[in-house]
PDB file of C-alpha atoms in Angstrom:
ATOM      1  CA  MET R 141     -31.320 -61.861  -2.611  1.00  0.00           C
ATOM      2  CA  GLN R 142     -32.772 -59.776  -5.148  1.00  0.00           C
ATOM      3  CA  HIS R 143     -31.967 -56.890  -2.915  1.00  0.00           C
ATOM      4  CA  HIS R 144     -28.098 -58.098  -2.546  1.00  0.00           C
ATOM      5  CA  GLU R 145     -27.994 -58.437  -6.243  1.00  0.00           C
ATOM      6  CA  LYS R 146     -29.437 -54.859  -6.869  1.00  0.00           C
ATOM      7  CA  LEU R 147     -26.754 -53.684  -4.563  1.00  0.00           C
ATOM      8  CA  GLU R 148     -23.884 -55.578  -6.439  1.00  0.00           C
ATOM      9  CA  GLY R 149     -25.238 -53.991  -9.747  1.00  0.00           C
ATOM     10  CA  ARG R 150     -24.913 -50.264  -8.154  1.00  0.00           C
ATOM     11  CA  PRO R 151     -21.775 -48.755  -9.450  1.00  0.00           C
ATOM     12  CA  SER R 152     -21.436 -47.936  -5.571  1.00  0.00           C
ATOM     13  CA  VAL R 153     -17.565 -47.021  -5.419  1.00  0.00           C
ATOM     14  CA  THR R 154     -17.886 -44.681  -8.550  1.00  0.00           C
ATOM     15  CA  MET R 155     -20.938 -43.004  -7.600  1.00  0.00           C
ATOM     16  CA  GLY R 156     -19.759 -42.641  -3.979  1.00  0.00           C
ATOM     17  CA  GLU R 157     -16.651 -41.013  -5.498  1.00  0.00           C
ATOM     18  CA  VAL R 158     -18.691 -38.795  -7.669  1.00  0.00           C
ATOM     19  CA  ASN R 159     -20.720 -37.575  -4.592  1.00  0.00           C
ATOM     20  CA  PHE R 160     -17.529 -37.136  -2.616  1.00  0.00           C
ATOM     21  CA  LEU R 161     -16.025 -35.020  -5.059  1.00  0.00           C
ATOM     22  CA  GLN R 162     -19.293 -32.775  -5.592  1.00  0.00           C
ATOM     23  CA  ALA R 163     -19.581 -32.426  -1.914  1.00  0.00           C
ATOM     24  CA  GLU R 164     -15.741 -31.294  -1.758  1.00  0.00           C
ATOM     25  CA  ASP R 165     -16.580 -28.690  -4.603  1.00  0.00           C
ATOM     26  CA  VAL R 166     -19.360 -27.248  -2.598  1.00  0.00           C
ATOM     27  CA  ARG R 167     -17.029 -26.975   0.553  1.00  0.00           C
ATOM     28  CA  LEU R 168     -14.293 -25.474  -1.521  1.00  0.00           C
ATOM     29  CA  GLU R 169     -16.708 -22.919  -2.944  1.00  0.00           C
ATOM     30  CA  THR R 170     -18.293 -22.189   0.607  1.00  0.00           C
ATOM     31  CA  THR R 171     -14.736 -21.614   2.094  1.00  0.00           C
ATOM     32  CA  ARG R 172     -13.723 -19.437  -1.025  1.00  0.00           C
ATOM     33  CA  ALA R 173     -16.833 -17.290  -0.756  1.00  0.00           C
ATOM     34  CA  ARG R 174     -16.163 -16.901   3.349  1.00  0.00           C
ATOM     35  CA  PHE R 175     -12.722 -16.137   2.782  1.00  0.00           C
ATOM     36  CA  ALA R 176     -13.479 -13.584   0.326  1.00  0.00           C
ATOM     37  CA  ASN R 177     -16.148 -11.937   2.193  1.00  0.00           C
ATOM     38  CA  VAL R 178     -13.658 -11.828   5.423  1.00  0.00           C
ATOM     39  CA  ILE R 179     -11.038 -10.181   3.087  1.00  0.00           C
ATOM     40  CA  LYS R 180     -13.675  -7.626   1.821  1.00  0.00           C
ATOM     41  CA  ARG R 181     -14.919  -6.746   5.526  1.00  0.00           C
ATOM     42  CA  HIS R 182     -11.197  -6.312   6.780  1.00  0.00           C
ATOM     43  CA  GLY R 183     -10.384  -3.953   4.017  1.00  0.00           C
ATOM     44  CA  LYS R 184     -13.509  -1.994   4.825  1.00  0.00           C
ATOM     45  CA  LEU R 185     -12.811  -2.065   8.443  1.00  0.00           C
ATOM     46  CA  THR R 186      -9.035  -1.207   7.937  1.00  0.00           C
ATOM     47  CA  GLU R 187     -10.036   1.731   5.589  1.00  0.00           C
ATOM     48  CA  ARG R 188     -12.352   2.998   8.075  1.00  0.00           C
ATOM     49  CA  LEU R 189     -10.250   2.641  11.175  1.00  0.00           C
ATOM     50  CA  SER R 190      -7.313   4.373   9.572  1.00  0.00           C
ATOM     51  CA  ARG R 191      -9.508   7.130   7.977  1.00  0.00           C
ATOM     52  CA  ASP R 192     -11.215   7.857  11.254  1.00  0.00           C
ATOM     53  CA  SER R 193      -8.030   7.904  13.423  1.00  0.00           C
ATOM     54  CA  ASP R 194      -5.909  10.088  11.104  1.00  0.00           C
ATOM     55  CA  LYS R 195      -8.831  12.383  10.064  1.00  0.00           C
ATOM     56  CA  MET R 196      -8.745  14.798  12.986  1.00  0.00           C
ATOM     57  CA  ILE R 197      -4.799  14.959  12.852  1.00  0.00           C
ATOM     58  CA  PHE R 198      -4.447  15.330   9.162  1.00  0.00           C
ATOM     59  CA  GLU R 199      -7.081  18.279   9.209  1.00  0.00           C
ATOM     60  CA  ARG R 200      -5.287  20.085  12.138  1.00  0.00           C
ATOM     61  CA  LEU R 201      -1.729  19.613  10.618  1.00  0.00           C
ATOM     62  CA  GLN R 202      -3.157  20.426   7.215  1.00  0.00           C
ATOM     63  CA  LYS R 203      -4.420  23.910   8.697  1.00  0.00           C
ATOM     64  CA  GLU R 204      -0.981  24.577  10.206  1.00  0.00           C
ATOM     65  CA  PHE R 205       0.954  23.795   7.011  1.00  0.00           C
ATOM     66  CA  ASP R 206      -1.365  26.214   5.198  1.00  0.00           C
ATOM     67  CA  ALA R 207      -1.122  28.863   7.638  1.00  0.00           C
ATOM     68  CA  ALA R 208       2.681  28.513   7.828  1.00  0.00           C
ATOM     69  CA  ARG R 209       2.613  28.769   3.685  1.00  0.00           C
ATOM     70  CA  ALA R 210       0.279  31.703   3.756  1.00  0.00           C
ATOM     71  CA  SER R 211       2.333  33.512   5.929  1.00  0.00           C
ATOM     72  CA  GLN R 212       5.649  32.765   4.464  1.00  0.00           C
ATOM     73  CA  THR R 213       7.626  35.428   2.841  1.00  0.00           C
ATOM     74  CA  GLU R 214       9.860  33.364   0.925  1.00  0.00           C
ATOM     75  CA  GLU R 215       9.401  30.018  -0.720  1.00  0.00           C
ATOM     76  CA  ILE R 216      12.656  28.479  -2.066  1.00  0.00           C
ATOM     77  CA  LEU R 217      12.775  25.406  -4.564  1.00  0.00           C
ATOM     78  CA  LEU R 218      15.864  23.381  -3.894  1.00  0.00           C
ATOM     79  CA  ASP R 219      17.498  21.036  -6.138  1.00  0.00           C
ATOM     80  CA  GLY R 220      19.230  17.797  -5.240  1.00  0.00           C
ATOM     81  CA  GLU R 221      22.503  19.224  -3.972  1.00  0.00           C
ATOM     82  CA  GLN R 222      21.143  22.323  -2.189  1.00  0.00           C
ATOM     83  CA  TRP R 223      19.032  19.951  -0.167  1.00  0.00           C
ATOM     84  CA  ASN R 224      21.576  18.817   2.514  1.00  0.00           C
ATOM     85  CA  ASP R 225      22.623  18.327   6.201  1.00  0.00           C
ATOM     86  CA  GLY R 226      23.851  21.873   6.310  1.00  0.00           C
ATOM     87  CA  LEU R 227      20.358  23.612   5.421  1.00  0.00           C
ATOM     88  CA  LEU R 228      18.345  20.949   7.503  1.00  0.00           C
ATOM     89  CA  ALA R 229      20.786  22.373  10.636  1.00  0.00           C
ATOM     90  CA  THR R 230      19.714  25.963   9.380  1.00  0.00           C
ATOM     91  CA  ILE R 231      16.174  25.127   9.670  1.00  0.00           C
ATOM     92  CA  ARG R 232      16.558  23.685  12.943  1.00  0.00           C
ATOM     93  CA  GLU R 233      18.343  26.496  14.378  1.00  0.00           C
ATOM     94  CA  ARG R 234      15.761  28.827  12.907  1.00  0.00           C
ATOM     95  CA  VAL R 235      12.883  26.973  14.576  1.00  0.00           C
ATOM     96  CA  HIS R 236      14.505  27.030  18.044  1.00  0.00           C
ATOM     97  CA  MET R 237      15.532  30.691  17.620  1.00  0.00           C
ATOM     98  CA  GLU R 238      11.803  31.622  16.987  1.00  0.00           C
ATOM     99  CA  ALA R 239      10.683  29.560  19.954  1.00  0.00           C
ATOM    100  CA  ASP R 240      13.180  31.394  22.119  1.00  0.00           C
ATOM    101  CA  ARG R 241      12.185  34.729  20.751  1.00  0.00           C
ATOM    102  CA  LYS R 242       8.539  34.130  21.388  1.00  0.00           C
ATOM    103  CA  ALA R 243       9.427  32.913  25.080  1.00  0.00           C
ATOM    104  CA  MET R 244      11.300  36.335  25.902  1.00  0.00           C
ATOM    105  CA  PRO R 245       9.580  38.653  28.162  1.00  0.00           C
ATOM    106  CA  GLY R 246       8.299  42.042  26.696  1.00  0.00           C
ATOM    107  CA  ASP R 247       7.715  43.086  22.945  1.00  0.00           C
ATOM    108  CA  SER R 248      10.113  40.554  21.217  1.00  0.00           C
ATOM    109  CA  SER R 249       8.837  41.731  17.823  1.00  0.00           C
ATOM    110  CA  MET R 250      10.864  44.855  18.397  1.00  0.00           C
ATOM    111  CA  LEU R 251      14.237  42.882  17.710  1.00  0.00           C
ATOM    112  CA  PRO R 252      15.924  43.986  14.961  1.00  0.00           C
ATOM    113  CA  GLU R 253      17.258  40.499  13.862  1.00  0.00           C
ATOM    114  CA  PRO R 254      16.058  39.879  10.303  1.00  0.00           C
ATOM    115  CA  LEU R 255      16.100  36.168  10.836  1.00  0.00           C
ATOM    116  CA  PHE R 256      12.929  36.458  13.130  1.00  0.00           C
ATOM    117  CA  HIS R 257      10.932  38.413  10.497  1.00  0.00           C
ATOM    118  CA  GLY R 258      11.467  36.171   7.563  1.00  0.00           C
ATOM    119  CA  LYS R 259       9.363  32.951   7.201  1.00  0.00           C
ATOM    120  CA  THR R 260      10.819  30.613   4.542  1.00  0.00           C
ATOM    121  CA  THR R 261       9.482  27.551   3.284  1.00  0.00           C
ATOM    122  CA  TYR R 262      11.449  25.098   1.287  1.00  0.00           C
ATOM    123  CA  LYS R 263      10.306  22.646  -1.588  1.00  0.00           C
ATOM    124  CA  VAL R 264      12.436  19.867  -2.553  1.00  0.00           C
ATOM    125  CA  GLY R 265      11.104  16.978  -4.846  1.00  0.00           C
ATOM    126  CA  ASN R 266       7.703  16.167  -3.478  1.00  0.00           C
ATOM    127  CA  LYS R 267       8.462  17.402  -0.149  1.00  0.00           C
ATOM    128  CA  VAL R 268       7.268  20.868   1.625  1.00  0.00           C
ATOM    129  CA  ILE R 269       9.385  22.044   4.795  1.00  0.00           C
ATOM    130  CA  CYS R 270       7.850  24.518   6.946  1.00  0.00           C
ATOM    131  CA  CYS R 271       8.907  25.872  10.327  1.00  0.00           C
ATOM    132  CA  LEU R 272       5.921  25.352  12.756  1.00  0.00           C
ATOM    133  CA  GLU R 273       4.896  26.833  15.967  1.00  0.00           C
ATOM    134  CA  GLY R 274       6.736  25.222  19.127  1.00  0.00           C
ATOM    135  CA  ALA R 275      10.137  24.647  17.484  1.00  0.00           C
ATOM    136  CA  ARG R 276       8.780  21.997  15.371  1.00  0.00           C
ATOM    137  CA  ILE R 277       9.637  21.373  11.824  1.00  0.00           C
ATOM    138  CA  GLY R 278       6.755  20.153   9.454  1.00  0.00           C
ATOM    139  CA  ILE R 279       7.312  18.045   6.275  1.00  0.00           C
ATOM    140  CA  GLN R 280       4.373  17.605   3.956  1.00  0.00           C
ATOM    141  CA  TYR R 281       4.465  14.990   1.476  1.00  0.00           C
ATOM    142  CA  GLU R 282       2.916  15.413  -1.992  1.00  0.00           C
ATOM    143  CA  THR R 283       2.321  11.921  -3.839  1.00  0.00           C
ATOM    144  CA  SER R 284       1.106  11.387  -7.312  1.00  0.00           C
ATOM    145  CA  PHE R 285       0.534   8.910  -9.917  1.00  0.00           C
ATOM    146  CA  ALA R 286       0.891   9.474 -13.685  1.00  0.00           C
ATOM    147  CA  GLY R 287       1.399  13.232 -13.298  1.00  0.00           C
ATOM    148  CA  GLU R 288      -1.792  13.375 -11.437  1.00  0.00           C
ATOM    149  CA  PRO R 289      -1.518  14.501  -7.618  1.00  0.00           C
ATOM    150  CA  CYS R 290      -2.708  12.046  -5.038  1.00  0.00           C
ATOM    151  CA  GLU R 291      -2.809  12.310  -1.223  1.00  0.00           C
ATOM    152  CA  LEU R 292      -0.869  14.454   0.790  1.00  0.00           C
ATOM    153  CA  TYR R 293       0.940  13.117   3.981  1.00  0.00           C
ATOM    154  CA  HIS R 294       2.370  14.871   7.049  1.00  0.00           C
ATOM    155  CA  CYS R 295       5.418  14.030   9.335  1.00  0.00           C
ATOM    156  CA  VAL R 296       6.124  16.736  12.106  1.00  0.00           C
ATOM    157  CA  LEU R 297       9.577  16.676  13.723  1.00  0.00           C
ATOM    158  CA  GLU R 298      10.488  18.186  17.334  1.00  0.00           C
ATOM    159  CA  SER R 299      13.631  18.528  19.528  1.00  0.00           C
ATOM    160  CA  LYS R 300      13.894  20.027  23.022  1.00  0.00           C
ATOM    161  CA  SER R 301      17.004  21.805  21.993  1.00  0.00           C
ATOM    162  CA  PHE R 302      19.024  22.546  18.817  1.00  0.00           C
ATOM    163  CA  LEU R 303      21.646  20.081  20.275  1.00  0.00           C
ATOM    164  CA  GLU R 304      19.242  17.080  21.108  1.00  0.00           C
ATOM    165  CA  LYS R 305      18.332  14.526  18.524  1.00  0.00           C
ATOM    166  CA  MET R 306      14.657  14.819  16.770  1.00  0.00           C
ATOM    167  CA  THR R 307      11.612  12.638  17.390  1.00  0.00           C
ATOM    168  CA  VAL R 308       8.670  12.403  15.267  1.00  0.00           C
ATOM    169  CA  ILE R 309       5.657  13.739  17.303  1.00  0.00           C
ATOM    170  CA  GLU R 310       2.880  13.536  14.868  1.00  0.00           C
ATOM    171  CA  HIS R 311       2.205  12.070  11.547  1.00  0.00           C
ATOM    172  CA  THR R 312      -0.389  10.944   8.961  1.00  0.00           C
ATOM    173  CA  VAL R 313       1.449   8.126   7.286  1.00  0.00           C
ATOM    174  CA  PRO R 314      -0.575   5.110   6.996  1.00  0.00           C
ATOM    175  CA  PHE R 315      -0.154   2.739  10.136  1.00  0.00           C
ATOM    176  CA  PHE R 316       1.249  -0.262   8.107  1.00  0.00           C
ATOM    177  CA  LEU R 317       4.111   1.553   6.576  1.00  0.00           C
ATOM    178  CA  PRO R 318       7.183   1.170   8.891  1.00  0.00           C
ATOM    179  CA  ILE R 319       7.791   4.891  10.071  1.00  0.00           C
ATOM    180  CA  ARG R 320       8.695   4.113  13.621  1.00  0.00           C
ATOM    181  CA  GLU R 321      11.527   1.891  12.134  1.00  0.00           C
ATOM    182  CA  ALA R 322      12.734   4.429   9.987  1.00  0.00           C
ATOM    183  CA  GLU R 323      12.609   6.857  13.009  1.00  0.00           C
ATOM    184  CA  ASN R 324      14.565   4.322  15.021  1.00  0.00           C
ATOM    185  CA  ASP R 325      17.227   3.715  12.402  1.00  0.00           C
ATOM    186  CA  LEU R 326      17.717   6.933  10.749  1.00  0.00           C
ATOM    187  CA  LEU R 327      16.607  10.073  12.452  1.00  0.00           C
ATOM    188  CA  SER R 328      19.123  10.371  15.141  1.00  0.00           C
ATOM    189  CA  SER R 329      22.151   9.819  12.936  1.00  0.00           C
ATOM    190  CA  ASN R 330      20.842  11.141   9.400  1.00  0.00           C
ATOM    191  CA  ALA R 331      17.606  13.383   9.564  1.00  0.00           C
ATOM    192  CA  MET R 332      17.695  14.239   5.933  1.00  0.00           C
ATOM    193  CA  LYS R 333      18.014  10.592   5.126  1.00  0.00           C
ATOM    194  CA  PHE R 334      14.937   9.864   7.266  1.00  0.00           C
ATOM    195  CA  ILE R 335      12.997  12.605   5.666  1.00  0.00           C
ATOM    196  CA  ASP R 336      13.807  11.272   2.048  1.00  0.00           C
ATOM    197  CA  HIS R 337      13.211   7.571   2.895  1.00  0.00           C
ATOM    198  CA  VAL R 338       9.482   8.436   4.315  1.00  0.00           C
ATOM    199  CA  GLY R 339       8.859  10.253   1.159  1.00  0.00           C
ATOM    200  CA  GLU R 340      10.061   7.247  -0.697  1.00  0.00           C
ATOM    201  CA  LEU R 341       7.986   4.688   1.025  1.00  0.00           C
ATOM    202  CA  LEU R 342       4.717   6.827   0.716  1.00  0.00           C
ATOM    203  CA  GLN R 343       5.131   7.264  -3.063  1.00  0.00           C
ATOM    204  CA  ALA R 344       6.082   3.889  -3.933  1.00  0.00           C
ATOM    205  CA  TYR R 345       3.086   2.738  -1.880  1.00  0.00           C
ATOM    206  CA  VAL R 346       0.554   5.188  -3.690  1.00  0.00           C
ATOM    207  CA  ASP R 347       2.406   3.914  -7.033  1.00  0.00           C
ATOM    208  CA  ARG R 348       1.626   0.164  -6.353  1.00  0.00           C
ATOM    209  CA  ARG R 349      -1.823   1.020  -4.797  1.00  0.00           C
ATOM    210  CA  GLU R 350      -2.792   3.224  -8.188  1.00  0.00           C
ATOM    211  CA  GLN R 351      -1.494   0.229 -10.269  1.00  0.00           C
ATOM    212  CA  VAL R 352      -4.075  -1.974  -8.773  1.00  0.00           C
ATOM    213  CA  ARG R 353      -6.775   0.451  -8.949  1.00  0.00           C
ATOM    214  CA  LEU R 354      -5.846   1.106 -12.737  1.00  0.00           C
ATOM    215  CA  ILE R 355      -6.277  -2.758 -13.298  1.00  0.00           C
ATOM    216  CA  LYS R 356      -9.585  -3.000 -11.634  1.00  0.00           C
ATOM    217  CA  GLU R 357     -10.664   0.031 -14.228  1.00  0.00           C
ATOM    218  CA  LEU R 358      -9.180  -1.511 -17.281  1.00  0.00           C
ATOM    219  CA  PHE R 359     -10.467  -5.243 -16.564  1.00  0.00           C
ATOM    220  CA  GLY R 360     -13.780  -4.394 -14.919  1.00  0.00           C
ATOM    221  CA  ASN R 361     -15.786  -7.395 -14.516  1.00  0.00           C
ATOM    222  CA  GLN R 362     -13.016  -9.740 -15.901  1.00  0.00           C
ATOM    223  CA  ILE R 363     -11.487  -9.383 -12.608  1.00  0.00           C
ATOM    224  CA  GLY R 364     -12.866 -12.287 -10.445  1.00  0.00           C
ATOM    225  CA  GLU R 365     -10.536 -12.255  -7.684  1.00  0.00           C
ATOM    226  CA  LEU R 366      -7.972  -9.681  -6.194  1.00  0.00           C
ATOM    227  CA  TYR R 367      -6.501 -10.046  -3.003  1.00  0.00           C
ATOM    228  CA  HIS R 368      -3.549  -7.796  -1.514  1.00  0.00           C
ATOM    229  CA  SER R 369      -1.747  -6.694   1.651  1.00  0.00           C
ATOM    230  CA  LEU R 370      -2.135  -3.268   3.166  1.00  0.00           C
ATOM    231  CA  PRO R 371       0.838  -1.924   1.594  1.00  0.00           C
ATOM    232  CA  TYR R 372       0.184  -3.623  -1.737  1.00  0.00           C
ATOM    233  CA  HIS R 373       3.660  -5.494  -1.455  1.00  0.00           C
ATOM    234  CA  MET R 374       1.950  -8.780  -1.875  1.00  0.00           C
ATOM    235  CA  ILE R 375      -0.959  -8.680  -5.006  1.00  0.00           C
ATOM    236  CA  GLU R 376      -2.879 -11.714  -6.378  1.00  0.00           C
ATOM    237  CA  PHE R 377      -5.637 -11.460  -8.894  1.00  0.00           C
ATOM    238  CA  ALA R 378      -7.383 -13.727 -11.554  1.00  0.00           C
ATOM    239  CA  VAL R 379      -8.597 -12.337 -15.008  1.00  0.00           C
ATOM    240  CA  ASP R 380     -11.436 -14.531 -16.472  1.00  0.00           C
ATOM    241  CA  GLU R 381     -10.722 -15.173 -20.473  1.00  0.00           C
ATOM    242  CA  SER R 382     -13.205 -16.976 -22.451  1.00  0.00           C
ATOM    243  CA  ASP R 383     -10.836 -20.180 -22.794  1.00  0.00           C
ATOM    244  CA  CYS R 384      -9.010 -19.817 -19.475  1.00  0.00           C
ATOM    245  CA  LYS R 385      -8.510 -18.272 -16.162  1.00  0.00           C
ATOM    246  CA  ILE R 386      -5.159 -16.216 -15.459  1.00  0.00           C
ATOM    247  CA  THR R 387      -3.982 -16.118 -12.334  1.00  0.00           C
ATOM    248  CA  VAL R 388      -1.155 -13.606 -11.141  1.00  0.00           C
ATOM    249  CA  SER R 389       0.837 -13.547  -8.368  1.00  0.00           C
ATOM    250  CA  LEU R 390       3.134 -10.518  -7.425  1.00  0.00           C
ATOM    251  CA  ARG R 391       5.641  -9.935  -4.669  1.00  0.00           C
ATOM    252  CA  TYR R 392       7.874  -6.870  -4.077  1.00  0.00           C
ATOM    253  CA  ALA R 393      11.165  -6.996  -2.595  1.00  0.00           C
ATOM    254  CA  ASP R 394      10.434  -4.273  -0.353  1.00  0.00           C
ATOM    255  CA  LEU R 395       8.271  -1.434   0.515  1.00  0.00           C
ATOM    256  CA  LEU R 396      10.220   1.012  -1.774  1.00  0.00           C
ATOM    257  CA  ALA R 397       9.590  -1.261  -4.691  1.00  0.00           C
ATOM    258  CA  VAL R 398       7.271  -0.238  -7.534  1.00  0.00           C
ATOM    259  CA  LEU R 399       8.064  -3.256  -9.874  1.00  0.00           C
ATOM    260  CA  PRO R 400       7.454  -6.827  -8.386  1.00  0.00           C
ATOM    261  CA  THR R 401      10.735  -8.998  -7.920  1.00  0.00           C
ATOM    262  CA  ARG R 402       8.868 -12.382  -7.727  1.00  0.00           C
ATOM    263  CA  ILE R 403       6.247 -12.990 -10.238  1.00  0.00           C
ATOM    264  CA  ARG R 404       4.165 -16.111 -11.348  1.00  0.00           C
ATOM    265  CA  VAL R 405       1.406 -15.915 -13.962  1.00  0.00           C
ATOM    266  CA  LEU R 406      -0.253 -18.969 -14.696  1.00  0.00           C
ATOM    267  CA  ALA R 407      -3.198 -19.759 -17.395  1.00  0.00           C
ATOM    268  CA  TRP R 408      -5.915 -22.366 -15.979  1.00  0.00           C
ATOM    269  CA  PRO R 409      -7.779 -24.127 -18.763  1.00  0.00           C
ATOM    270  CA  MET R 410     -11.543 -24.336 -18.294  1.00  0.00           C
ATOM    271  CA  GLN R 411     -12.193 -27.655 -16.661  1.00  0.00           C
ATOM    272  CA  GLN R 412     -13.132 -30.631 -18.859  1.00  0.00           C
ATOM    273  CA  HIS R 413     -15.535 -33.180 -18.117  1.00  0.00           C
ATOM    274  CA  LYS R 414     -14.033 -36.745 -18.412  1.00  0.00           C
ATOM    275  CA  LYS R 415     -16.298 -39.872 -18.889  1.00  0.00           C
ATOM    276  CA  ILE R 416     -15.300 -42.318 -16.294  1.00  0.00           C
ATOM    277  CA  ILE R 417     -16.420 -46.111 -16.771  1.00  0.00           C
ATOM    278  CA  THR R 418     -18.409 -47.566 -13.814  1.00  0.00           C
ATOM    279  CA  GLY R 419     -17.362 -50.664 -12.365  1.00  0.00           C
ATOM    280  CA  THR R 420     -19.862 -52.791 -13.886  1.00  0.00           C
ATOM    281  CA  GLY R 421     -19.421 -51.362 -17.303  1.00  0.00           C
ATOM    282  CA  THR R 422     -23.234 -50.693 -17.592  1.00  0.00           C
ATOM    283  CA  GLY R 423     -22.934 -46.826 -17.670  1.00  0.00           C
ATOM    284  CA  THR R 424     -20.990 -43.692 -17.501  1.00  0.00           C
ATOM    285  CA  THR R 425     -20.697 -40.805 -15.170  1.00  0.00           C
ATOM    286  CA  SER R 426     -18.786 -37.674 -15.669  1.00  0.00           C
ATOM    287  CA  ARG R 427     -16.422 -35.767 -13.227  1.00  0.00           C
ATOM    288  CA  LYS R 428     -14.011 -32.821 -13.427  1.00  0.00           C
ATOM    289  CA  GLY R 429     -10.745 -33.406 -14.528  1.00  0.00           C
ATOM    290  CA  ASN R 430      -7.821 -31.764 -12.607  1.00  0.00           C
ATOM    291  CA  PRO R 431      -6.593 -29.104 -15.195  1.00  0.00           C
ATOM    292  CA  VAL R 432      -2.873 -28.484 -15.774  1.00  0.00           C
ATOM    293  CA  PRO R 433      -1.984 -24.771 -15.966  1.00  0.00           C
ATOM    294  CA  ALA R 434       0.547 -23.213 -18.457  1.00  0.00           C
ATOM    295  CA  ARG R 435       3.136 -20.758 -17.043  1.00  0.00           C
ATOM    296  CA  LEU R 436       3.176 -17.735 -19.021  1.00  0.00           C
ATOM    297  CA  THR R 437       6.910 -16.755 -18.971  1.00  0.00           C
ATOM    298  CA  TYR R 438       6.473 -13.688 -21.360  1.00  0.00           C
ATOM    299  CA  ALA R 439       3.895 -12.100 -19.055  1.00  0.00           C
ATOM    300  CA  GLU R 440       6.303 -12.760 -15.856  1.00  0.00           C
ATOM    301  CA  ASP R 441       9.198 -10.861 -17.916  1.00  0.00           C
ATOM    302  CA  ALA R 442       6.963  -8.086 -19.088  1.00  0.00           C
ATOM    303  CA  LEU R 443       5.969  -7.568 -15.183  1.00  0.00           C
ATOM    304  CA  ARG R 444       9.468  -7.270 -14.252  1.00  0.00           C
ATOM    305  CA  THR R 445      10.264  -4.445 -16.265  1.00  0.00           C
ATOM    306  CA  MET R 446       6.989  -2.564 -16.824  1.00  0.00           C
ATOM    307  CA  SER R 447       4.074  -1.306 -14.289  1.00  0.00           C
ATOM    308  CA  LEU R 448       1.117  -3.461 -13.929  1.00  0.00           C
ATOM    309  CA  PRO R 449      -1.573  -2.091 -16.523  1.00  0.00           C
ATOM    310  CA  GLU R 450       1.335  -1.839 -18.956  1.00  0.00           C
ATOM    311  CA  GLY R 451       2.690  -5.511 -18.320  1.00  0.00           C
TER     312      GLY R 451
END
């Protein structure tokens, strides 16, 4: 009987609930830590694989581009209207004529045609277009952020003859950007649009990536969690403030966007402890209440019109 009374006197339901909540908290934190570790390892692995697979191609192509620019007799700066289908057709004709000349028997360098002796490089916007050996056209993309240069990327086009369609034979575009889809959709029908589109994809990717890098530099240790997709078109991070945690979720309409289109910014108050009366009324225990976040619409509006660090 005494043992039975002691069992009745214990706040068994409430204590069980508290123990359950504590166990749930431990499991959630463990899961969160494991997930964060997986994300971190995945990012490092992706970076290593991407870097290793592209490094040799990048170094070889960069040497080719450097040699082409070193041997050029002229570099022409083009404005928007000068860069057109007619000029691209001229470049294609030039590389095929040069390839045909080198395939001729005897000393083809004695040919008087001045077209064979001039080596011209074209620069339009962030693109440098060179004539490479083997009837190939090389495009070097020069990306930047806030006026400072970032990475160089390459794309090399080839066609069997002047009349046949071009194909991408080599590139150093990150594997998660859809260059093959762009090739299938645009290259055969509008090569100039394809070349411009790849440049826009690369610059938008660098812009989004550098915005996240700058956020990490500005907020430092305040950034508790940060997750993003490989092309940085989905970004989530949390900022720890003294009285709340602010979570930011950003989605971009497409891979050409540098400003997000779907935004959610929430301020989560620090969890408060609520006193719970036990079933017997003989004591109290505490547990964490569920916090209710506040939506920061002014921050969401700012992020629609300004880049990440400014917003």
